[in-house]
Coordinates of C-alpha atoms in Angstrom, one line a residue:
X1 CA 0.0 0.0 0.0
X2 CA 1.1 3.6 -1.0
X3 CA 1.3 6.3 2.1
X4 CA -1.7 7.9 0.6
X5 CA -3.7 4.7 0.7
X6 CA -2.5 3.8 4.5
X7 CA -3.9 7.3 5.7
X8 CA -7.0 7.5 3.8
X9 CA -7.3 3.8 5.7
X10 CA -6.9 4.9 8.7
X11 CA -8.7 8.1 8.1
X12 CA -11.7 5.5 7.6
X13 CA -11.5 3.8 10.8
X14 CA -10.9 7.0 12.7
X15 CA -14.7 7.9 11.0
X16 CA -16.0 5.0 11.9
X17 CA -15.1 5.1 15.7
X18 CA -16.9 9.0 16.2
X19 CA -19.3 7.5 14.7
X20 CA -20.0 4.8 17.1
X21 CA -18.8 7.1 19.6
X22 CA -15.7 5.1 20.3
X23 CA -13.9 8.4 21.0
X24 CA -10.9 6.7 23.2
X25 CA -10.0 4.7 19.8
X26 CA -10.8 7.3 17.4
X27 CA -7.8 8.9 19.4
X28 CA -5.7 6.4 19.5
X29 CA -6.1 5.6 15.8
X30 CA -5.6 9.2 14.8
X31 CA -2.2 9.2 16.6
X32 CA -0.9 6.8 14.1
X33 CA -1.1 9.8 11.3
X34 CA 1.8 12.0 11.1
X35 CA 1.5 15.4 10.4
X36 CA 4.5 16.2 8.6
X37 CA 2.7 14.5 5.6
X38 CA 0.5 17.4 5.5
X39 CA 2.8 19.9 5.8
X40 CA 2.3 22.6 3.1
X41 CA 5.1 22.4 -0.1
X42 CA 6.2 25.3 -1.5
X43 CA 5.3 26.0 -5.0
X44 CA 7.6 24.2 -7.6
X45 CA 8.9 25.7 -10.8
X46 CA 8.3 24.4 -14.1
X47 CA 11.9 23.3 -14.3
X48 CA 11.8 21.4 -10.6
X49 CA 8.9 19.5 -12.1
X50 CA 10.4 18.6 -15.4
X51 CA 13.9 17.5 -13.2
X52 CA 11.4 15.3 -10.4
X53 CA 9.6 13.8 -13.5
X54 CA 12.8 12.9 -15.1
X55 CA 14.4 11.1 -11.6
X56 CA 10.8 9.1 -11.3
X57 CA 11.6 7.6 -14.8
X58 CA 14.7 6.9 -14.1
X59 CA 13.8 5.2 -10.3
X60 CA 11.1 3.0 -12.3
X61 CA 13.1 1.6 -14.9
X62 CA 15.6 1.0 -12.0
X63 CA 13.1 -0.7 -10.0
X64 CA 13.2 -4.4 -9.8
X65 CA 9.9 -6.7 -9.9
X66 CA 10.0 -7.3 -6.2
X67 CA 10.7 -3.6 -5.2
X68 CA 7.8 -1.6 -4.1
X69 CA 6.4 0.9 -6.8
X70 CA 7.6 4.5 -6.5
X71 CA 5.3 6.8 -5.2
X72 CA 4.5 10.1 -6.9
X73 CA 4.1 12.9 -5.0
X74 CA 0.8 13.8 -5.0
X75 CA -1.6 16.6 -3.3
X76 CA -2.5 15.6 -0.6
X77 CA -5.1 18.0 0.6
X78 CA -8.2 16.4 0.2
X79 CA -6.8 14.1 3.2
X80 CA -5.5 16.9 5.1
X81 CA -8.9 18.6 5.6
X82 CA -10.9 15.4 6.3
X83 CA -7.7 14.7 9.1
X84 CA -8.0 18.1 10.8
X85 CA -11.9 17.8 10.6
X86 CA -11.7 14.6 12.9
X87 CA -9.3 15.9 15.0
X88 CA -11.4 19.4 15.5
X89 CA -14.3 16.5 16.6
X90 CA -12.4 15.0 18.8
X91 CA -11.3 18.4 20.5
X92 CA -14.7 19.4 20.7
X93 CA -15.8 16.4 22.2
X94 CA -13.4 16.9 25.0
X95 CA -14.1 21.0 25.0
X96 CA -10.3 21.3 24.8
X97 CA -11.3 24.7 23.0
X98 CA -7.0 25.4 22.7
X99 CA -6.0 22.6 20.5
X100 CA -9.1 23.1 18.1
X101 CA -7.9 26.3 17.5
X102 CA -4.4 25.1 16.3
X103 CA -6.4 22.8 14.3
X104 CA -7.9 25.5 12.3
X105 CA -5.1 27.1 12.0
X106 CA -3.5 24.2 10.5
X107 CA -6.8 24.3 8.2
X108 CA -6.2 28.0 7.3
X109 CA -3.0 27.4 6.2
X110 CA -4.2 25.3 3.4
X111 CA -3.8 26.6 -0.2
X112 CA -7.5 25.7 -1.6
X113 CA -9.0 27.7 1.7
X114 CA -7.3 30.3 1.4
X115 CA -8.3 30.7 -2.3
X116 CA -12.1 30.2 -1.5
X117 CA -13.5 33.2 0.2
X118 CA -16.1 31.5 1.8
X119 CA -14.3 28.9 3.5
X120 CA -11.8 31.1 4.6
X121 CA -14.2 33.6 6.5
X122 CA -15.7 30.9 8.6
X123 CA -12.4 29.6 9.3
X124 CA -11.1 32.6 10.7
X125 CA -14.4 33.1 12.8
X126 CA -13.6 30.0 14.4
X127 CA -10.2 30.4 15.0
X128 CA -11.1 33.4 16.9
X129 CA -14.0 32.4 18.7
X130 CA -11.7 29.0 20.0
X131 CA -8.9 30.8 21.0
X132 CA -11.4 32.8 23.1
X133 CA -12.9 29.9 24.8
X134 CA -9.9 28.4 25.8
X135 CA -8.9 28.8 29.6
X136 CA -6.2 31.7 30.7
X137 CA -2.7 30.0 30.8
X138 CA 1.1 31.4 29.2
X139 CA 0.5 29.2 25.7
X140 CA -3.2 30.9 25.1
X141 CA -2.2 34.3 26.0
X142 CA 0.7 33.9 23.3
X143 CA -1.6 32.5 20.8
X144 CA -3.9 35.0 21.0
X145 CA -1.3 37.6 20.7
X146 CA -0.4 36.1 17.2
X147 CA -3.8 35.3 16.3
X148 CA -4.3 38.9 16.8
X149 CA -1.2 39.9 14.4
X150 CA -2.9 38.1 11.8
X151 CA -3.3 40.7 8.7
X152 CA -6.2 38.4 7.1
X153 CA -8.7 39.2 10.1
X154 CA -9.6 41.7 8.3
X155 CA -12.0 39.7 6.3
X156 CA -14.0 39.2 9.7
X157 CA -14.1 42.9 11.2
X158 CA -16.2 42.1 14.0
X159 CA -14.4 39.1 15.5
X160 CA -11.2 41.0 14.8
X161 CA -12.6 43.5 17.4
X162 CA -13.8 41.3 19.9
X163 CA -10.7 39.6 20.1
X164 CA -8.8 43.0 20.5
X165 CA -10.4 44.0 23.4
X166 CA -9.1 40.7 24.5
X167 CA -5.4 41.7 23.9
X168 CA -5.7 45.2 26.0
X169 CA -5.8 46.1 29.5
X170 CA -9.2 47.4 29.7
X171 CA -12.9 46.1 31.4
X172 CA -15.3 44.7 29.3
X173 CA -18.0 44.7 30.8
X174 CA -20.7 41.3 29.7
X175 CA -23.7 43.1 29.5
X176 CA -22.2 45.8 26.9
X177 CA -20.2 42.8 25.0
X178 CA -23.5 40.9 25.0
X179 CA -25.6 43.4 23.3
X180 CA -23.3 44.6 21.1
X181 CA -21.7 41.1 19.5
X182 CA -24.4 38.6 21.0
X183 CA -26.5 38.5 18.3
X184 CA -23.5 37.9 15.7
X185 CA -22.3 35.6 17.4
X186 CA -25.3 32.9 17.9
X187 CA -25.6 33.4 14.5
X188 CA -23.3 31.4 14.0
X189 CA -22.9 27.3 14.6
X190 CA -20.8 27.6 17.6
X191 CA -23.0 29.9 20.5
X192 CA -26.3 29.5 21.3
X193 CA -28.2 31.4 24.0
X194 CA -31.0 28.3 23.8
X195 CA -30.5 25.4 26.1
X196 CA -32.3 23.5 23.9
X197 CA -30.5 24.0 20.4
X198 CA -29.4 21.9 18.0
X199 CA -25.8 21.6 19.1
X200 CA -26.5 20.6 23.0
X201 CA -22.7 22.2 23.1
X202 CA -23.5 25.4 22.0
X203 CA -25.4 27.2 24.8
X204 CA -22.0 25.8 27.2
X205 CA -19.9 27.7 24.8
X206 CA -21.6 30.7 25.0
X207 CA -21.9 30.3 28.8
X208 CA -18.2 30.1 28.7
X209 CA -17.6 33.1 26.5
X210 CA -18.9 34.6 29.6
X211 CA -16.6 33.4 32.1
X212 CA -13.6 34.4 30.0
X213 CA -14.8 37.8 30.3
X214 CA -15.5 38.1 33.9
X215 CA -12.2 36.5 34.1
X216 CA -10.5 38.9 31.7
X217 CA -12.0 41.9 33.8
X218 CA -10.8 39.8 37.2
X219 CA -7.3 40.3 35.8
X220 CA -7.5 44.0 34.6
X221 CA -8.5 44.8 38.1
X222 CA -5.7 43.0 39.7
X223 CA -3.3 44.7 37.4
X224 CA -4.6 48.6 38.5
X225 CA -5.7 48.0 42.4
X226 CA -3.9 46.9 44.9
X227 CA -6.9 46.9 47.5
X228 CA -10.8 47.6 46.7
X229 CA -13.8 47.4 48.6
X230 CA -16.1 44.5 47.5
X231 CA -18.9 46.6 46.8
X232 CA -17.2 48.6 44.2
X233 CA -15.4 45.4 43.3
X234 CA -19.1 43.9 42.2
X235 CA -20.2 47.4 40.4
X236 CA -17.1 46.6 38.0
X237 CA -17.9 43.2 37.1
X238 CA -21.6 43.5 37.1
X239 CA -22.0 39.9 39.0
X240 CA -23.4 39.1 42.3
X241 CA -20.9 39.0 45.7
X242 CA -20.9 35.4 45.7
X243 CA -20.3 35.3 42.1
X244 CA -17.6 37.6 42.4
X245 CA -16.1 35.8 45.3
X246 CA -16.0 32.0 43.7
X247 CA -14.5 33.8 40.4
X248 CA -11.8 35.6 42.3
X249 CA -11.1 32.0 44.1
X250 CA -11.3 29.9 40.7
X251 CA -8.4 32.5 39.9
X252 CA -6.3 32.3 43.0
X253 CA -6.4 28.5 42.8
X254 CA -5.5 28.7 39.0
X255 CA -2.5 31.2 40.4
X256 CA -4.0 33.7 37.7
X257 CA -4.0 36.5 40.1
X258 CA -2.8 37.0 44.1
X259 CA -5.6 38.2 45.7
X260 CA -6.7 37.8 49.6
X261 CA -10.3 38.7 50.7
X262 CA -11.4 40.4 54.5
X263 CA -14.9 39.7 55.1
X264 CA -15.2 41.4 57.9
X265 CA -13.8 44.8 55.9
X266 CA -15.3 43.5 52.7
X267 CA -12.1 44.3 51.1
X268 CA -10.1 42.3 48.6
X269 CA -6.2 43.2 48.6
X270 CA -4.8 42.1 45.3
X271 CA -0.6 43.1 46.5
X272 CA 1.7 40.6 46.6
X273 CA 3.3 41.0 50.3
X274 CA 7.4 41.2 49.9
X275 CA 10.2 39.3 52.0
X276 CA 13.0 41.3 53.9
X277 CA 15.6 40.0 51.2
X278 CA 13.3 41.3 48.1
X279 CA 12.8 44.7 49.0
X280 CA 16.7 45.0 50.0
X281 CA 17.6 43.5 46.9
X282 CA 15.6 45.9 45.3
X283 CA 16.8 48.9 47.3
X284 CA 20.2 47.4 46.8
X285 CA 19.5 47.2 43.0
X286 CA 18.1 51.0 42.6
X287 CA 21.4 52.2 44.0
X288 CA 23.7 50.3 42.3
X289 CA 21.3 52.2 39.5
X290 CA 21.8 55.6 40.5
X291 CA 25.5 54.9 41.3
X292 CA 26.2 54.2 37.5
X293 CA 24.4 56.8 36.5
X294 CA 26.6 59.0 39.0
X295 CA 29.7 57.5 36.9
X296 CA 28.2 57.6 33.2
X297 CA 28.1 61.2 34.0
X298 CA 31.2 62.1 35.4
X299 CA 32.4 60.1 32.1
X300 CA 30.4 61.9 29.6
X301 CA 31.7 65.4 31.5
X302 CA 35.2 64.4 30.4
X303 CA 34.4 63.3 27.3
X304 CA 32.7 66.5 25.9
X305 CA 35.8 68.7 27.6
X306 CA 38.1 66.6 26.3
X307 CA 36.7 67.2 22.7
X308 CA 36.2 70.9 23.6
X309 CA 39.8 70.9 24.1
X310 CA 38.8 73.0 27.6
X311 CA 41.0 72.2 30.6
X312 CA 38.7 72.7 33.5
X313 CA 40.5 75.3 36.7
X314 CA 40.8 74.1 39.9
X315 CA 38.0 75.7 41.3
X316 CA 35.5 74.2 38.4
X317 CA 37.1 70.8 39.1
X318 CA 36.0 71.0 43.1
X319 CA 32.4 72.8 42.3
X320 CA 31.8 69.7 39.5
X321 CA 33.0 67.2 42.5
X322 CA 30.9 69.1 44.8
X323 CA 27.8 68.3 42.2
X324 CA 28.5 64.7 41.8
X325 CA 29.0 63.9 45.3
X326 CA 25.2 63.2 46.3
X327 CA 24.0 64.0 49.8
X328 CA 21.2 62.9 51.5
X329 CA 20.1 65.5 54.7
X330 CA 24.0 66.7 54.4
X331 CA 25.5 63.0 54.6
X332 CA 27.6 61.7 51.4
X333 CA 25.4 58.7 49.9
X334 CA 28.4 56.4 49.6
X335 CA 28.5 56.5 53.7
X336 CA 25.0 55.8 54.1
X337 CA 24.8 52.9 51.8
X338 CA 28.0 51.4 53.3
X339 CA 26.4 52.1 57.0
X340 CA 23.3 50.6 55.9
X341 CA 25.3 47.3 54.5
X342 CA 24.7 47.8 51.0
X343 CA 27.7 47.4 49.4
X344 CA 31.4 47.1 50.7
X345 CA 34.1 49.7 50.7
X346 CA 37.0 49.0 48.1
X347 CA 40.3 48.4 50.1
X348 CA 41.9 51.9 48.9
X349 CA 38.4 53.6 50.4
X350 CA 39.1 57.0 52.4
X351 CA 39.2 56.2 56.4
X352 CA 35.1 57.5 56.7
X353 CA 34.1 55.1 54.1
X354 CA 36.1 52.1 55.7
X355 CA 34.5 52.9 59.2
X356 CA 30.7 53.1 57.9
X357 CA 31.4 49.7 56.7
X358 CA 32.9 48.4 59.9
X359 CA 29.8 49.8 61.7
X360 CA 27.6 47.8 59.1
X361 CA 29.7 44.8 60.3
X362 CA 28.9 44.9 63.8
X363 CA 25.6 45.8 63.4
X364 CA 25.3 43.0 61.1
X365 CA 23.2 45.3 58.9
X366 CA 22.4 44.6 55.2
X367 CA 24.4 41.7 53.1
X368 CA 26.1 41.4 56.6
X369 CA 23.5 40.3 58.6
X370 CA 24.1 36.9 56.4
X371 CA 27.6 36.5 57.3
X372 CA 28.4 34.8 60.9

């Protein structure tokens, strides 16, 4: 059997376990399929053809009676779509709305779609409306960055700007996304607002929709408060308090979001609380900052009057010092972050700047209270 006939086989069986709902087989079975035999081949030119025609007659008058015949490189589209159909089933079935995305991507990126207008637009509806559904994680927020980048959503306006509101920091709050894209988008195969329609899955996807945009808002509140009184924090995202409570939990579980909730107060603080070491390391960090900044100037000063040509006087040499050397309520910086244990004083330091680091020593301040 050729490579063509052993996946249109298998392609066969694969349709034959959905349809007896045998969905743990179907997967199995569709597992056997590689994908790199799908992969989209650049366009030959007439002169590539001519030299792959010529190497084929030469292979099969070459080819013994026993030998296998050579296979012709065919298109293989026809069993590329029926493949990502089944596996686009399969995800559905499962409501593992991420990987039926990739799936239609993989579909989209198919010559004969992409030539048929038709096909393409409900293509890229879906892809938008999956990548949508799926949950909040690192590998969906990067997806839907790119599926964002795509140049071809403009073919589908009104998708492209649901999924951009998606992509930026801002509320969206259901009721307002409802009425403006709810009717567009039950018009469709994939939401429903019925229990009772024809795809029992459909009303569950809509539902859904809904979650991922209470939890979008969830987020873009976390990112701009660090504290907020309930109340206020149910105004925002037009739900109940014990809806608003279970979605901020679903979240903290998930790790989405830090968030920590006084009942009493009816308060929820959304700052992350900081050790000892991080804010030092920080502090530490800002003035190591500042301290090169101090230097990249004093360097740049020296550059410009050495290209001047200008040899500064004494006195402008001691009032440009006088600038550089940074005081804090009349004490030189250097001292106090030495004294505060900081940073250590180099071994050729002046005497003042070798004794604020012995005093950081036997207070065991800073980097030396690690030291025994």
């Amino acid at each position: 059997m050729t490579r063509r006939e052993k996946t249109d086989f298998i392609l066969e069986q694969v349709t034959l376990c959905i349809e007896n709902d045998d969905w743990t087989q179907a997967g199995i079975l569709s597992r056997k399929i590689s994908t790199r035999y799908f992969a989209r081949r650049p366009k030959k030119t007439p002169e590539q053809l001519e030299k792959e025609q010529k190497e084929q007659e030469e292979a099969e008058k070459k080819r013994r009676p026993e030998d296998p015949p050579v296979e012709k490189a065919d298109d293989v589209t026809d069993l590329k779509l029926r493949y990502y159909e089944q596996q686009i089933t399969l995800a559905k079935h499962e409501d593992n709305y991420l990987d039926v995305c990739k799936h239609y991507r993989q579909v989209l990126d198919t010559e004969s779609v992409e030539n048929n207008p038709t096909q393409l637009h409900a293509v890229l509806q879906r892809v938008i409306y999956f990548v949508l559904l799926a949950p909040y994680d690192n590998e969906q927020s990067d997806l839907l960055h790119r599926v964002n980048l795509d140049a071809r959503n403009a073919e589908v306006p009104k998708d492209a700007a649901l999924l951009k509101q998606f992509t930026i920091s801002e509320l969206m709050r259901w009721p307002m996304v409802e009425a403006q894209y709810g009717e567009h988008l039950c018009s469709t195969d994939i939401f429903s607002k019925d229990r009772n329609a024809k795809d029992p899955k459909a009303y569950t996807r809509y539902e859904a929709l809904r979650h991922r945009v209470i939890e979008h808002n969830v987020r873009v509140v976390a990112k701009y408060y660090t504290r907020i009184t309930f109340p206020r924090l149910t105004e925002l995202l037009d739900l109940s308090e014990d809806e608003t409570e279970k979605y901020i939990s679903d979240l903290v579980t998930k790790k989405t979001v830090y968030a920590r909730i006084d009942r009493p107060a009816k308060v929820v603080n959304f700052e992350v609380k900081r050790g000892p070491d991080e804010v030092l390391d920080e502090w530490g960090g800002s003035m190591k900052g500042l301290l090169g900044l101090l230097e990249r100037v004093g360097h740049l000063i020296q550059r410009e009057e050495m290209m001047a040509r200008i040899a500064p006087t004494e006195k402008e040499r001691k009032a440009r010092d006088r600038r550089l050397a940074q005081t804090l309520d009349g004490d030189d910086l250097a001292s106090l972050i030495l004294a505060a244990g900081g940073a250590r004083a180099a071994e050729n330091a002046p005497s003042d700047l070798l004794a604020a680091e012995e005093q950081a020593r036997s207070e065991r301040a800073g980097l030396w209270s690690r030291m025994r």
